[in-house]
Coordinates of C-alpha atoms in Angstrom, one line a residue:
Chain A
X1291 CA -15.8 -1.6 6.8
X1292 CA -12.6 -3.0 5.5
X1293 CA -11.0 -0.3 3.2
X1294 CA -8.1 -2.4 1.7
X1295 CA -8.5 -6.1 1.3
X1296 CA -5.9 -8.5 -0.2
X1297 CA -6.2 -12.0 -1.5
X1298 CA -5.0 -14.7 -1.1
X1299 CA -3.5 -14.3 2.4
X1300 CA -0.9 -16.9 1.7
X1301 CA 0.6 -18.4 -1.5
X1302 CA 3.2 -21.1 -2.1
X1303 CA 4.7 -21.4 -5.6
X1304 CA 7.3 -23.5 -7.3
X1305 CA 10.1 -21.5 -8.7
X1306 CA 9.2 -20.4 -12.3
X1307 CA 5.5 -20.3 -11.8
X1308 CA 3.3 -17.2 -12.4
X1309 CA 0.9 -15.7 -9.9
X1310 CA -1.7 -12.9 -9.5
X1311 CA -2.3 -11.0 -6.2
X1312 CA -5.5 -9.0 -5.8
X1313 CA -6.3 -5.9 -3.8
X1314 CA -9.8 -4.6 -3.4
X1315 CA -10.3 -1.1 -2.0
X1316 CA -13.2 1.0 -0.9
X1317 CA -14.5 4.2 -2.3
X1318 CA -12.6 6.2 0.3
X1319 CA -9.3 4.9 -0.9
X1320 CA -7.2 6.1 -3.9
X1321 CA -3.6 6.4 -5.2
X1322 CA -2.8 2.6 -4.9
X1323 CA 0.7 1.5 -4.2
X1324 CA 2.2 -2.1 -4.1
X1325 CA 5.1 -2.9 -1.8
X1326 CA 7.2 -6.0 -1.2
X1327 CA 8.5 -6.6 2.3
X1328 CA 11.5 -8.9 2.2
X1329 CA 12.4 -11.4 5.0
X1330 CA 14.6 -8.8 6.6
X1331 CA 11.7 -6.3 7.0
X1332 CA 12.6 -3.8 4.3
X1333 CA 9.6 -2.4 2.4
X1334 CA 10.2 -1.8 -1.2
X1335 CA 7.9 0.3 -3.3
X1336 CA 7.1 -1.8 -6.5
X1337 CA 4.5 0.4 -8.2
X1338 CA 2.7 3.7 -7.5
X1339 CA -0.4 2.9 -9.7
X1340 CA -3.5 5.0 -9.2
X1341 CA -4.9 3.7 -12.5
X1342 CA -3.8 1.8 -15.6
X1343 CA -1.1 -0.7 -16.1
X1344 CA 2.7 -0.6 -15.4
X1345 CA 5.4 -3.1 -15.9
X1346 CA 8.8 -3.5 -14.3
X1347 CA 10.7 -6.6 -15.4
X1348 CA 8.9 -9.7 -14.3
X1349 CA 6.3 -7.7 -12.3
X1350 CA 3.4 -5.8 -13.6
X1351 CA 0.4 -4.1 -12.0
X1352 CA -3.0 -3.0 -13.2
X1353 CA -5.4 -0.8 -11.2
X1354 CA -9.0 -0.5 -12.4
X1355 CA -10.0 2.5 -10.2
X1356 CA -13.7 2.6 -11.4
X1357 CA -14.1 -1.0 -10.2
X1358 CA -12.0 -0.5 -7.1
X1359 CA -9.4 -3.3 -7.5
X1360 CA -5.7 -3.7 -8.4
X1361 CA -3.8 -6.7 -9.5
X1362 CA -0.1 -7.5 -9.2
X1363 CA 1.3 -10.1 -11.6
X1364 CA 4.5 -12.0 -10.9
X1365 CA 5.9 -14.0 -13.8
X1366 CA 8.6 -16.6 -13.7
X1367 CA 8.8 -16.4 -9.9
X1368 CA 12.2 -16.7 -8.2
X1369 CA 13.0 -17.5 -4.5
X1370 CA 14.0 -13.9 -4.0
X1371 CA 10.3 -12.9 -4.6
X1372 CA 9.5 -14.5 -1.3
X1373 CA 8.1 -12.2 1.4
X1374 CA 5.0 -10.2 2.1
X1375 CA 3.2 -8.2 -0.6
X1376 CA 1.2 -5.2 0.6
X1377 CA -1.1 -2.9 -1.3
X1378 CA -1.9 0.5 0.2
X1379 CA -3.9 3.6 -0.7
X1380 CA -4.5 7.1 0.6
X1381 CA -7.7 7.7 2.5
X1382 CA -10.1 10.3 1.4
X1383 CA -9.4 14.0 1.8
X1384 CA -6.0 15.7 1.8
X1385 CA -4.4 13.0 4.0
X1386 CA -0.9 11.7 3.8
X1387 CA -1.9 8.5 5.5
X1388 CA -1.6 5.2 3.7
X1389 CA -4.0 2.5 4.6
X1390 CA -2.5 -0.9 4.2
X1391 CA -4.0 -4.2 3.5
X1392 CA -3.2 -7.2 5.6
X1393 CA -0.7 -8.5 3.0
X1394 CA -0.1 -11.7 0.9
X1395 CA 2.7 -13.9 2.2
X1396 CA 4.4 -15.5 -0.8
X1397 CA 6.8 -18.4 -0.5
X1398 CA 8.7 -19.5 -3.7
X1399 CA 10.2 -22.8 -3.4
X1400 CA 13.3 -23.9 -5.4
Chain L
X3 CA 20.9 9.8 -3.0
X4 CA 21.1 7.0 -0.4
X5 CA 17.4 6.7 0.2
X6 CA 15.6 7.0 3.6
X7 CA 17.9 6.4 6.5
X8 CA 16.9 5.4 9.9
X9 CA 19.0 5.2 13.1
X10 CA 19.4 3.1 15.1
X11 CA 18.5 -0.2 13.4
X12 CA 17.9 -1.9 16.6
X13 CA 17.1 -0.7 20.2
X14 CA 16.7 -2.7 23.3
X15 CA 15.5 -0.7 26.3
X16 CA 14.1 -1.3 29.8
X17 CA 10.5 -0.4 30.5
X18 CA 10.1 3.1 31.7
X19 CA 13.1 4.4 29.7
X20 CA 12.8 7.1 27.0
X21 CA 14.0 6.4 23.4
X22 CA 14.5 8.5 20.4
X23 CA 14.7 7.5 16.8
X24 CA 16.0 9.5 13.9
X25 CA 14.9 9.5 10.2
X26 CA 16.7 11.2 7.3
X27 CA 14.3 11.3 4.2
X28 CA 15.3 11.6 0.6
X29 CA 16.5 15.2 0.2
X30 CA 14.0 16.3 -2.4
X31 CA 11.0 14.8 -0.5
X32 CA 9.0 17.3 1.5
X33 CA 6.6 14.7 3.0
X34 CA 7.7 12.5 5.9
X35 CA 5.8 9.7 7.6
X36 CA 6.2 7.5 10.6
X37 CA 4.5 4.0 10.8
X38 CA 4.6 1.2 13.3
X39 CA 4.5 -2.4 12.4
X40 CA 4.0 -5.4 14.6
X41 CA 4.6 -9.0 13.6
X42 CA 2.1 -10.3 11.1
X43 CA 0.4 -7.0 10.5
X44 CA 0.6 -4.2 8.0
X45 CA 2.2 -0.9 8.9
X46 CA 0.0 1.4 11.0
X47 CA 0.1 5.2 10.5
X48 CA 1.5 7.2 13.3
X49 CA 2.1 10.7 12.0
X50 CA 2.8 12.8 8.8
X51 CA 4.8 16.0 8.2
X52 CA 4.7 18.3 5.2
X53 CA 7.9 20.2 5.4
X54 CA 8.2 21.1 9.1
X55 CA 4.5 21.1 9.8
X56 CA 3.0 18.1 11.5
X57 CA -0.3 17.8 9.6
X58 CA -1.8 14.6 10.9
X59 CA -1.4 12.4 14.0
X60 CA -3.0 9.1 14.6
X61 CA -4.9 8.2 17.8
X62 CA -2.3 5.4 18.2
X63 CA 0.2 8.2 19.0
X64 CA -0.4 8.6 22.8
X65 CA 0.9 11.5 24.8
X66 CA 4.0 9.4 25.4
X67 CA 4.9 9.8 21.8
X68 CA 6.2 13.0 20.1
X69 CA 7.6 13.6 16.7
X70 CA 9.4 16.6 15.3
X71 CA 10.8 17.8 12.0
X72 CA 12.4 21.1 13.1
X73 CA 13.9 22.3 9.8
X74 CA 11.8 20.3 7.3
X75 CA 14.6 17.8 6.8
X76 CA 15.3 15.0 9.3
X77 CA 12.7 13.9 11.9
X78 CA 12.9 12.4 15.3
X79 CA 10.3 10.2 17.1
X80 CA 10.5 10.0 20.8
X81 CA 8.8 7.6 23.1
X82 CA 8.7 8.5 26.8
X83 CA 8.2 5.9 29.6
X84 CA 8.4 3.0 27.2
X85 CA 6.0 0.0 27.8
X86 CA 6.3 -3.6 26.6
X87 CA 3.4 -2.9 24.1
X88 CA 5.7 -0.4 22.4
X89 CA 7.8 -3.2 21.1
X90 CA 7.6 -3.0 17.3
X91 CA 9.3 -1.9 14.1
X92 CA 9.1 1.8 13.6
X93 CA 9.2 2.7 10.0
X94 CA 9.9 6.1 8.4
X95 CA 8.9 7.0 4.8
X96 CA 9.1 10.0 2.5
X97 CA 7.5 11.2 -0.7
X98 CA 7.2 14.3 -2.8
X99 CA 4.2 16.4 -3.9
X100 CA 4.8 15.4 -7.5
X101 CA 4.8 11.7 -6.9
X102 CA 3.0 10.2 -3.9
X103 CA 4.9 6.9 -4.1
X104 CA 6.5 6.2 -0.8
X105 CA 10.1 5.3 -0.1
X106 CA 10.5 3.5 3.2
X107 CA 13.6 3.3 5.4
X108 CA 14.9 0.0 6.8
X109 CA 13.2 0.7 10.1
X110 CA 14.2 0.7 13.8
X111 CA 13.3 -2.4 15.7
X112 CA 12.4 -1.5 19.3
X113 CA 12.3 -4.2 22.0
X114 CA 11.2 -3.1 25.5
X115 CA 12.2 -5.6 28.2

């Protein structure tokens, strides 16, 4: 079955709006990470968040590992927030492999 | 520290040619990963090194693909007899044992014509 599932697949926001992106992950996935891929293809690590809550400026993330989900909050969105947001986690066992979700494509309009 | 560096940024090659990409990870990172990404998809795992040892290899990595990390520092990914289906962005990432957060390079975009 699907191991990492993201929603929504697409999101359009007006500049200044807030949004929440969701990532559901299966029992065999842990050590959640959130990435932003900008329009030039660069993948930036936003958060390494196996559990709990972290904040970095206008972004924050919460992972509830016992309920197998993670949320990424974007507040006061800016046009530079546009791009694709991926969540990913390690598979079970001593694996280095990250399993990625299909991503949420965000467009922030001025 | 300049982050993860990949070279070249772009490569156009004719079908059947061999290509080699290089990745220089963050110097303190002992783990190095190669991923491939096609348009509209998330990155797909190819292979993983811990120091110089190649610990994991995806079934996506056919016998035309080989990766090395000879001294536990930089890594190379070679594709022999390239095919049009190999056209993709090849991404390298690194991490450490103390923090599994990945740092990705800018990628090498391969186009096979």
